[in-house]
CSV table of C-alpha atoms in Angstrom, one decimal:
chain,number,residue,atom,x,y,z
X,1,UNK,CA,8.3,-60.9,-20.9
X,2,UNK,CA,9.6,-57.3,-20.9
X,3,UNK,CA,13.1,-59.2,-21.6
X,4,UNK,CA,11.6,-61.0,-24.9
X,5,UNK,CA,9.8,-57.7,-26.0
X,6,UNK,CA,5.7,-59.5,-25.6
X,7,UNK,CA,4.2,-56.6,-24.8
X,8,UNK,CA,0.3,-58.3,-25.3
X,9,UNK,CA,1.1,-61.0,-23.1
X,10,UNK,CA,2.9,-58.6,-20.6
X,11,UNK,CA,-0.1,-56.3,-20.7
X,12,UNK,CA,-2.9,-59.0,-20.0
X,13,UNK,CA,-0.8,-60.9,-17.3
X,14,UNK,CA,-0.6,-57.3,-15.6
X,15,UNK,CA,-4.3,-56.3,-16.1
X,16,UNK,CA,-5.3,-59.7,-14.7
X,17,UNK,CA,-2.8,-59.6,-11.7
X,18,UNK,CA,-4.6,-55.8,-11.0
X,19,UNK,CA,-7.7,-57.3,-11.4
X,20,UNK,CA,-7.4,-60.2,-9.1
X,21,UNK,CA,-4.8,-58.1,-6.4
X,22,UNK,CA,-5.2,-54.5,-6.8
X,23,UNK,CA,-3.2,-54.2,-3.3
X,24,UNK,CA,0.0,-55.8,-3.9
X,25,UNK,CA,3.1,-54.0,-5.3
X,26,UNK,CA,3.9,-56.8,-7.5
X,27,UNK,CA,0.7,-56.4,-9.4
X,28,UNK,CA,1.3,-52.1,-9.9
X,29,UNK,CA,4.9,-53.1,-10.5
X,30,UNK,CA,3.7,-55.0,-13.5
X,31,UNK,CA,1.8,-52.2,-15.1
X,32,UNK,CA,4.9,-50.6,-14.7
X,33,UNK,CA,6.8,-52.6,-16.5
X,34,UNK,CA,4.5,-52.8,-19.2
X,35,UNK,CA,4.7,-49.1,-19.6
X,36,UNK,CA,8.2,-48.9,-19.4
X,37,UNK,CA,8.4,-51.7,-22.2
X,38,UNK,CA,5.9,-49.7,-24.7
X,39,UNK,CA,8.6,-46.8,-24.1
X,40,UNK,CA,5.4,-44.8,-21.8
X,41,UNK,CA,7.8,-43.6,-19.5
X,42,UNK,CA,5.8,-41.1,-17.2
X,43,UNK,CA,3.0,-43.4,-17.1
X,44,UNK,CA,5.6,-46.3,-15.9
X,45,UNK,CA,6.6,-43.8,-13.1
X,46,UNK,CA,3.4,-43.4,-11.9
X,47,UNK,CA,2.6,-47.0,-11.9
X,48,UNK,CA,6.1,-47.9,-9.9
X,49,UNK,CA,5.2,-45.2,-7.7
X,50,UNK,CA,2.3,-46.7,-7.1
X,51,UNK,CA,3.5,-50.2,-6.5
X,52,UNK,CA,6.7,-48.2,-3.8
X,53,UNK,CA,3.4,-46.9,-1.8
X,54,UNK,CA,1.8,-49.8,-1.6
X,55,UNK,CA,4.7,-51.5,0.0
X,56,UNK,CA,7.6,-49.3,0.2
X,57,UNK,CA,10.3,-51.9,0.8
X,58,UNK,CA,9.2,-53.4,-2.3
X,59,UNK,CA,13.0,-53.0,-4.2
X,60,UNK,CA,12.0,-53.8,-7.5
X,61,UNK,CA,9.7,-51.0,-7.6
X,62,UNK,CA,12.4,-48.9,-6.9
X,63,UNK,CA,14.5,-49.9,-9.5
X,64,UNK,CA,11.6,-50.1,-11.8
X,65,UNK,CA,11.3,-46.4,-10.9
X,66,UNK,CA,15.0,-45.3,-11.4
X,67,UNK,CA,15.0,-47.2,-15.1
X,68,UNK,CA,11.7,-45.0,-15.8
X,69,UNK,CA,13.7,-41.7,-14.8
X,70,UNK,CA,16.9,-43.1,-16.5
X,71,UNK,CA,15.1,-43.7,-19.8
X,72,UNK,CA,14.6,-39.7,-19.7
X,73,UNK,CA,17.9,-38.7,-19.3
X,74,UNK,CA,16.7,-37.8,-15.6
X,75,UNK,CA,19.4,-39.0,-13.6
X,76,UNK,CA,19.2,-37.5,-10.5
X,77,UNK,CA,16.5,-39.0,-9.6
X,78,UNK,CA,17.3,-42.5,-11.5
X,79,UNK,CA,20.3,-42.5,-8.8
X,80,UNK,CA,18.3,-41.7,-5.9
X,81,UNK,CA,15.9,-44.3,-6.7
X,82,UNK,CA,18.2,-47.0,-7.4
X,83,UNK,CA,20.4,-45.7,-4.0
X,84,UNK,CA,16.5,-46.6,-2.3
X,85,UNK,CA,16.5,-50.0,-3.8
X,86,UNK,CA,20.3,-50.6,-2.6
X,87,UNK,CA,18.9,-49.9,0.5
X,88,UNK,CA,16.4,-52.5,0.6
X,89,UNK,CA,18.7,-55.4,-0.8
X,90,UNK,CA,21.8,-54.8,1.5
X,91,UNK,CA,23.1,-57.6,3.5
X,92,UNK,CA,21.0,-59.9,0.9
């Protein structure tokens, strides 16, 4: 979705998954997306933030995150989040 630009679709399939499983990354990770998608770019950091909490080994989160901070020209800590993600997928 974020690849084909359908932002309305996106948004509900994110609002439902945080309705049905407010605990799981993968649904905070969505609202991320979505953000990051309508070009809301602290709000998208706050939601992958959210989403790294909530499982902190959750990679995509992380590189959700350093795509958020690398949309700002803020890449210091675009690289130190996508270093955390390599983390998570080496040896994969």
């Amino acid at each position: 979705m974020l690849e084909l630009k359908e932002s309305h679709e996106l948004f509900a399939v994110a609002h439902a998954l945080v309705k049905s499983y407010p605990k799981h990354a993968c649904s905070w990770f969505a609202v991320g997306v979505y953000y990051l998608l309508v070009r809301k770019f602290d709000a998208a950091q706050r939601y992958f933030h959210k989403s790294a909490k909530i499982n902190p080994r959750f990679a995509p989160a992380w590189i959700g995150f350093g795509n958020a901070f690398a949309a700002q020209d803020e890449s210091e800590q675009a690289m130190a989040a996508y270093r955390s993600a390599s983390r998570l997928f080496q040896g994969s």
